[in-house]
């Protein structure tokens, strides 16, 4: 981790030219257009559809508190407040480019907020030492969009990799765990296959098995339906539900796929313009009166969300 040393910079008077001011105004206007915000819109107009977060009645496994994250002049998370309920499958939905994957990176300490805090089991992730962060990450299993398998390893070695890296288990113990997890995701007997021999759906399931081998308390799914046809998406959604019912834990699924939203989560949160529009149990959101939520979950062209 690298920190900028302010003492290494010379003091100089900032000289802002007319061209620099114009460029900054143009960039901000482009961002507003992408987000569907009219020029001169107030905070109340920008967040007119935001703010309904229903109590889920459980402890928060992960909590975002007034989180702001900027990349250059682009504010991706803009005062995000969200609790991920313990023991449920939570789905974070929203239009493309609204910061859903950025949320995952904050949970595991790959990104830190510019303002606010992120808590995992009540502990601040930004305040953790490197050793504490390493230990905290062992609580997580992650399924990446493409499965993220090592191309030079067969399926067995891919799934066994975390056990060999992070435990002192014997090879017999590792074989028992890997075989059980592969059977669990429907890949029993495919141990010797290489990643290039697997279909997209099989790679996703292999990544899922690998995410489970350390018995994580929290499993993160970054757009697991990406690149899958509707049938395989439905099968993967059902698999996530089945494995969760068998193993428990806290699952967080990032997606913008509405079919997945109808099948997978217990709890849902819809993210737009860096804040939660509405969060609650799945049935509550599909019955919501919020215009944005209704438009997004129905896929209707008419409503607050445009071609951003």
Short mmCIF file of C-alpha atoms in Angstrom, two decimals:
data_model
loop_
_atom_site.label_atom_id
_atom_site.label_comp_id
_atom_site.label_asym_id
_atom_site.label_seq_id
_atom_site.Cartn_x
_atom_site.Cartn_y
_atom_site.Cartn_z
CA UNK A 1 0.00 0.00 0.00
CA UNK A 2 1.43 3.39 -0.95
CA UNK A 3 0.83 6.76 0.65
CA UNK A 4 1.55 10.15 -0.89
CA UNK A 5 3.98 12.25 1.18
CA UNK A 6 2.77 15.83 1.10
CA UNK A 7 6.21 17.11 2.19
CA UNK A 8 7.60 16.17 -1.20
CA UNK A 9 5.59 18.79 -3.06
CA UNK A 10 6.54 22.41 -3.53
CA UNK A 11 4.01 25.04 -2.58
CA UNK A 12 2.74 27.02 -5.51
CA UNK A 13 -0.14 29.36 -6.12
CA UNK A 14 -2.91 27.65 -8.08
CA UNK A 15 -3.62 29.57 -11.24
CA UNK A 16 -6.98 28.62 -12.71
CA UNK A 17 -7.46 29.69 -16.30
CA UNK A 18 -10.71 30.25 -18.12
CA UNK A 19 -9.98 27.12 -20.20
CA UNK A 20 -9.55 24.95 -17.07
CA UNK A 21 -12.84 26.18 -15.63
CA UNK A 22 -14.62 25.49 -18.91
CA UNK A 23 -13.12 21.97 -19.14
CA UNK A 24 -14.24 21.14 -15.60
CA UNK A 25 -17.75 22.42 -16.32
CA UNK A 26 -17.90 20.36 -19.53
CA UNK A 27 -16.78 17.19 -17.72
CA UNK A 28 -19.36 17.68 -14.98
CA UNK A 29 -22.06 18.27 -17.59
CA UNK A 30 -21.07 15.04 -19.41
CA UNK A 31 -21.34 13.13 -16.12
CA UNK A 32 -24.77 14.62 -15.42
CA UNK A 33 -25.96 13.66 -18.90
CA UNK A 34 -24.77 10.07 -18.38
CA UNK A 35 -26.72 9.96 -15.12
CA UNK A 36 -29.84 11.55 -16.57
CA UNK A 37 -29.57 14.66 -14.41
CA UNK A 38 -30.67 17.97 -15.89
CA UNK A 39 -28.30 20.92 -15.63
CA UNK A 40 -28.76 22.80 -12.37
CA UNK A 41 -30.69 19.96 -10.69
CA UNK A 42 -30.79 20.14 -6.90
CA UNK A 43 -29.86 17.30 -4.54
CA UNK A 44 -33.58 16.80 -3.91
CA UNK A 45 -34.22 16.34 -7.64
CA UNK A 46 -31.19 14.07 -8.14
CA UNK A 47 -32.31 11.76 -5.33
CA UNK A 48 -36.08 12.23 -5.66
CA UNK A 49 -36.71 8.45 -5.85
CA UNK A 50 -34.23 7.41 -3.14
CA UNK A 51 -34.45 6.63 0.52
CA UNK A 52 -36.76 3.71 1.41
CA UNK A 53 -34.75 1.07 3.30
CA UNK A 54 -36.90 -1.47 5.12
CA UNK A 55 -35.71 -3.19 8.28
CA UNK A 56 -34.71 -6.81 7.63
CA UNK A 57 -34.88 -7.75 11.31
CA UNK A 58 -31.34 -9.20 11.48
CA UNK A 59 -27.84 -8.16 12.38
CA UNK A 60 -25.81 -6.59 9.57
CA UNK A 61 -22.92 -8.76 8.38
CA UNK A 62 -21.63 -5.89 6.23
CA UNK A 63 -22.59 -2.24 6.64
CA UNK A 64 -21.94 0.80 4.44
CA UNK A 65 -22.13 4.06 6.39
CA UNK A 66 -22.31 7.32 4.38
CA UNK A 67 -19.80 5.90 1.89
CA UNK A 68 -18.50 8.24 -0.80
CA UNK A 69 -16.16 6.96 -3.51
CA UNK A 70 -14.81 9.10 -6.34
CA UNK A 71 -12.70 8.27 -9.35
CA UNK A 72 -11.37 11.58 -10.55
CA UNK A 73 -14.37 13.88 -10.84
CA UNK A 74 -16.79 10.97 -11.15
CA UNK A 75 -18.61 10.24 -7.88
CA UNK A 76 -19.61 6.57 -8.01
CA UNK A 77 -20.90 6.11 -4.45
CA UNK A 78 -22.50 9.25 -3.07
CA UNK A 79 -23.33 8.77 0.61
CA UNK A 80 -24.25 5.08 0.38
CA UNK A 81 -25.99 3.60 3.42
CA UNK A 82 -26.74 -0.12 3.25
CA UNK A 83 -26.79 -3.08 5.61
CA UNK A 84 -26.28 -6.64 4.33
CA UNK A 85 -28.41 -8.91 6.55
CA UNK A 86 -26.81 -11.89 8.23
CA UNK A 87 -27.80 -15.32 6.92
CA UNK A 88 -29.77 -14.20 3.84
CA UNK A 89 -29.17 -14.04 0.11
CA UNK A 90 -28.97 -10.32 -0.68
CA UNK A 91 -29.01 -8.99 -4.22
CA UNK A 92 -27.71 -5.54 -5.13
CA UNK A 93 -29.26 -4.44 -8.41
CA UNK A 94 -29.02 -1.35 -10.52
CA UNK A 95 -28.31 -0.04 -14.00
CA UNK A 96 -24.92 -0.72 -15.54
CA UNK A 97 -22.13 1.51 -14.27
CA UNK A 98 -23.81 2.49 -10.99
CA UNK A 99 -21.09 1.10 -8.70
CA UNK A 100 -22.39 -2.37 -7.83
CA UNK A 101 -19.01 -4.06 -8.28
CA UNK A 102 -17.35 -1.15 -6.48
CA UNK A 103 -19.41 -2.17 -3.44
CA UNK A 104 -17.89 -5.66 -3.49
CA UNK A 105 -14.36 -4.24 -3.67
CA UNK A 106 -15.06 -2.11 -0.61
CA UNK A 107 -16.29 -5.15 1.33
CA UNK A 108 -12.99 -7.01 0.92
CA UNK A 109 -10.72 -3.99 1.21
CA UNK A 110 -9.64 -3.75 -2.42
CA UNK A 111 -10.99 -0.19 -2.38
CA UNK A 112 -11.41 2.23 0.51
CA UNK A 113 -14.04 4.96 0.80
CA UNK A 114 -13.03 8.58 0.37
CA UNK A 115 -15.59 9.37 3.05
CA UNK A 116 -17.65 7.21 5.38
CA UNK A 117 -16.95 3.68 6.58
CA UNK A 118 -17.45 0.01 5.70
CA UNK A 119 -17.93 -2.47 8.53
CA UNK A 120 -17.61 -6.26 8.40
CA UNK A 121 -18.99 -7.92 11.53
CA UNK A 122 -18.85 -4.51 13.20
CA UNK A 123 -15.19 -3.80 12.41
CA UNK A 124 -14.02 -0.98 10.15
CA UNK A 125 -12.33 -2.34 7.04
CA UNK A 126 -10.32 0.87 6.33
CA UNK A 127 -8.98 0.82 9.90
CA UNK A 128 -7.65 -2.75 9.70
CA UNK A 129 -3.94 -3.50 9.63
CA UNK A 130 -2.60 -5.58 6.74
CA UNK A 131 -2.63 -8.71 8.94
CA UNK A 132 -6.17 -8.03 10.10
CA UNK A 133 -7.29 -7.43 6.52
CA UNK A 134 -5.71 -10.71 5.42
CA UNK A 135 -7.55 -12.54 8.20
CA UNK A 136 -10.84 -10.80 7.40
CA UNK A 137 -10.63 -11.80 3.74
CA UNK A 138 -10.58 -15.47 4.74
CA UNK A 139 -14.21 -15.00 5.76
CA UNK A 140 -15.10 -14.32 2.12
CA UNK A 141 -15.55 -16.52 -0.91
CA UNK A 142 -15.83 -14.74 -4.27
CA UNK A 143 -17.28 -15.90 -7.57
CA UNK A 144 -15.96 -13.57 -10.28
CA UNK A 145 -17.80 -12.83 -13.52
CA UNK A 146 -15.87 -15.31 -15.67
CA UNK A 147 -15.07 -17.84 -12.94
CA UNK A 148 -11.41 -16.63 -12.91
CA UNK A 149 -9.98 -20.14 -13.24
CA UNK A 150 -6.27 -20.70 -13.75
CA UNK A 151 -5.89 -21.83 -17.36
CA UNK A 152 -2.86 -24.02 -16.63
CA UNK A 153 -4.61 -26.05 -13.90
CA UNK A 154 -7.26 -28.71 -14.22
CA UNK A 155 -10.59 -28.32 -12.44
CA UNK A 156 -9.48 -30.24 -9.35
CA UNK A 157 -6.34 -28.16 -8.82
CA UNK A 158 -8.25 -24.93 -9.40
CA UNK A 159 -10.73 -25.75 -6.66
CA UNK A 160 -8.01 -27.10 -4.35
CA UNK A 161 -5.86 -23.98 -4.74
CA UNK A 162 -7.27 -21.96 -1.77
CA UNK A 163 -6.94 -24.97 0.54
CA UNK A 164 -3.30 -25.47 -0.41
CA UNK A 165 -2.54 -21.77 -0.06
CA UNK A 166 -4.35 -20.98 3.18
CA UNK A 167 -4.54 -24.21 5.20
CA UNK A 168 -2.28 -27.01 6.35
CA UNK A 169 -4.72 -29.75 5.43
CA UNK A 170 -3.39 -33.04 4.07
CA UNK A 171 -3.98 -34.01 0.45
CA UNK A 172 -6.50 -36.62 1.61
CA UNK A 173 -8.47 -33.95 3.46
CA UNK A 174 -8.25 -31.62 0.46
CA UNK A 175 -9.49 -34.35 -1.87
CA UNK A 176 -12.52 -35.01 0.32
CA UNK A 177 -13.44 -31.29 0.45
CA UNK A 178 -12.86 -30.63 -3.26
CA UNK A 179 -14.80 -33.73 -4.33
CA UNK A 180 -17.71 -32.77 -2.08
CA UNK A 181 -17.86 -29.21 -3.36
CA UNK A 182 -17.63 -30.30 -7.00
CA UNK A 183 -20.48 -32.77 -6.48
CA UNK A 184 -22.46 -30.02 -4.80
CA UNK A 185 -22.29 -27.84 -7.93
CA UNK A 186 -22.91 -30.72 -10.34
CA UNK A 187 -19.31 -31.21 -11.49
CA UNK A 188 -18.52 -34.54 -9.87
CA UNK A 189 -16.35 -36.59 -12.23
CA UNK A 190 -15.04 -33.53 -14.11
CA UNK A 191 -11.92 -33.10 -11.96
CA UNK A 192 -9.42 -33.67 -14.77
CA UNK A 193 -10.99 -31.27 -17.26
CA UNK A 194 -9.07 -28.11 -18.18
CA UNK A 195 -10.82 -24.70 -18.13
CA UNK A 196 -10.79 -24.50 -21.96
CA UNK A 197 -12.82 -27.71 -22.04
CA UNK A 198 -15.61 -26.24 -19.92
CA UNK A 199 -18.70 -24.36 -21.04
CA UNK A 200 -19.40 -20.91 -19.61
CA UNK A 201 -21.89 -22.37 -17.15
CA UNK A 202 -19.44 -25.04 -16.02
CA UNK A 203 -16.75 -22.43 -15.42
CA UNK A 204 -19.17 -20.46 -13.26
CA UNK A 205 -20.01 -23.57 -11.23
CA UNK A 206 -16.33 -24.40 -10.86
CA UNK A 207 -15.70 -20.88 -9.58
CA UNK A 208 -18.60 -21.34 -7.16
CA UNK A 209 -17.07 -24.58 -5.85
CA UNK A 210 -13.73 -22.85 -5.33
CA UNK A 211 -15.45 -19.99 -3.50
CA UNK A 212 -16.91 -22.52 -1.04
CA UNK A 213 -13.90 -24.70 -0.17
CA UNK A 214 -12.75 -22.58 2.79
CA UNK A 215 -16.28 -22.63 4.28
CA UNK A 216 -16.63 -18.84 4.07
CA UNK A 217 -19.10 -16.93 6.20
CA UNK A 218 -19.80 -14.53 3.31
CA UNK A 219 -19.93 -15.41 -0.40
CA UNK A 220 -19.86 -12.65 -3.05
CA UNK A 221 -21.15 -13.16 -6.60
CA UNK A 222 -20.09 -10.52 -9.13
CA UNK A 223 -22.67 -10.74 -11.95
CA UNK A 224 -22.77 -14.56 -11.97
CA UNK A 225 -25.31 -14.51 -14.82
CA UNK A 226 -22.98 -12.55 -17.14
CA UNK A 227 -22.52 -14.36 -20.45
CA UNK A 228 -25.04 -17.12 -19.70
CA UNK A 229 -28.19 -17.89 -21.66
CA UNK A 230 -31.54 -17.63 -19.82
CA UNK A 231 -31.79 -21.35 -19.06
CA UNK A 232 -28.29 -21.63 -17.60
CA UNK A 233 -28.88 -18.39 -15.68
CA UNK A 234 -31.98 -19.94 -14.12
CA UNK A 235 -30.07 -23.14 -13.27
CA UNK A 236 -27.26 -21.16 -11.64
CA UNK A 237 -29.78 -19.12 -9.63
CA UNK A 238 -31.41 -22.32 -8.39
CA UNK A 239 -27.98 -23.71 -7.51
CA UNK A 240 -27.15 -20.62 -5.45
CA UNK A 241 -30.41 -21.05 -3.53
CA UNK A 242 -29.86 -24.78 -2.99
CA UNK A 243 -26.29 -24.38 -1.76
CA UNK A 244 -27.29 -21.53 0.54
CA UNK A 245 -30.11 -23.56 2.05
CA UNK A 246 -27.67 -26.42 2.71
CA UNK A 247 -24.71 -24.39 3.98
CA UNK A 248 -26.18 -21.14 5.32
CA UNK A 249 -24.07 -18.01 5.52
CA UNK A 250 -24.47 -14.56 4.00
CA UNK A 251 -24.59 -14.36 0.20
CA UNK A 252 -24.33 -11.12 -1.79
CA UNK A 253 -25.20 -11.20 -5.49
CA UNK A 254 -24.41 -8.29 -7.81
CA UNK A 255 -26.45 -8.15 -11.02
CA UNK A 256 -28.76 -6.13 -13.24
CA UNK A 257 -30.61 -9.24 -14.45
CA UNK A 258 -34.29 -9.08 -13.51
CA UNK A 259 -34.94 -12.79 -14.10
CA UNK A 260 -32.26 -13.55 -11.50
CA UNK A 261 -33.90 -11.08 -9.12
CA UNK A 262 -37.17 -12.99 -9.33
CA UNK A 263 -35.54 -16.31 -8.40
CA UNK A 264 -32.55 -15.75 -6.14
CA UNK A 265 -32.64 -13.19 -3.30
CA UNK A 266 -34.33 -12.96 0.05
CA UNK A 267 -33.39 -9.30 0.39
CA UNK A 268 -32.88 -6.77 -2.40
CA UNK A 269 -31.32 -3.33 -2.68
CA UNK A 270 -31.52 -1.15 -5.79
CA UNK A 271 -28.57 1.18 -6.35
CA UNK A 272 -28.73 4.27 -8.57
CA UNK A 273 -26.68 7.47 -8.64
CA UNK A 274 -24.52 6.19 -5.81
CA UNK A 275 -27.29 5.66 -3.27
CA UNK A 276 -29.95 3.10 -2.45
CA UNK A 277 -33.29 3.83 -4.10
CA UNK A 278 -35.12 1.16 -2.13
CA UNK A 279 -34.19 -1.92 -0.11
CA UNK A 280 -36.34 -4.63 1.38
CA UNK A 281 -37.50 -8.21 1.06
CA UNK A 282 -37.97 -9.40 -2.50
CA UNK A 283 -41.77 -9.37 -2.49
CA UNK A 284 -41.82 -5.83 -1.06
CA UNK A 285 -39.70 -4.50 -3.93
CA UNK A 286 -41.65 -6.26 -6.66
CA UNK A 287 -44.80 -4.71 -5.17
CA UNK A 288 -43.20 -1.27 -4.71
CA UNK A 289 -44.98 1.95 -5.67
CA UNK A 290 -41.66 3.70 -6.35
CA UNK A 291 -41.65 4.74 -10.02
CA UNK A 292 -37.98 3.97 -10.55
CA UNK A 293 -38.19 0.56 -8.86
CA UNK A 294 -41.29 -0.38 -10.85
CA UNK A 295 -39.67 0.69 -14.12
CA UNK A 296 -36.39 -1.11 -13.44
CA UNK A 297 -37.90 -4.37 -12.24
CA UNK A 298 -40.40 -4.49 -15.12
CA UNK A 299 -37.90 -3.45 -17.79
CA UNK A 300 -40.25 -0.72 -18.98
CA UNK A 301 -38.86 2.02 -21.25
CA UNK A 302 -41.12 4.66 -19.70
CA UNK A 303 -39.99 6.09 -16.38
CA UNK A 304 -37.23 8.01 -14.61
CA UNK A 305 -34.40 5.86 -16.00
CA UNK A 306 -33.33 6.78 -19.50
CA UNK A 307 -30.39 6.09 -21.84
CA UNK A 308 -27.69 7.14 -19.35
#
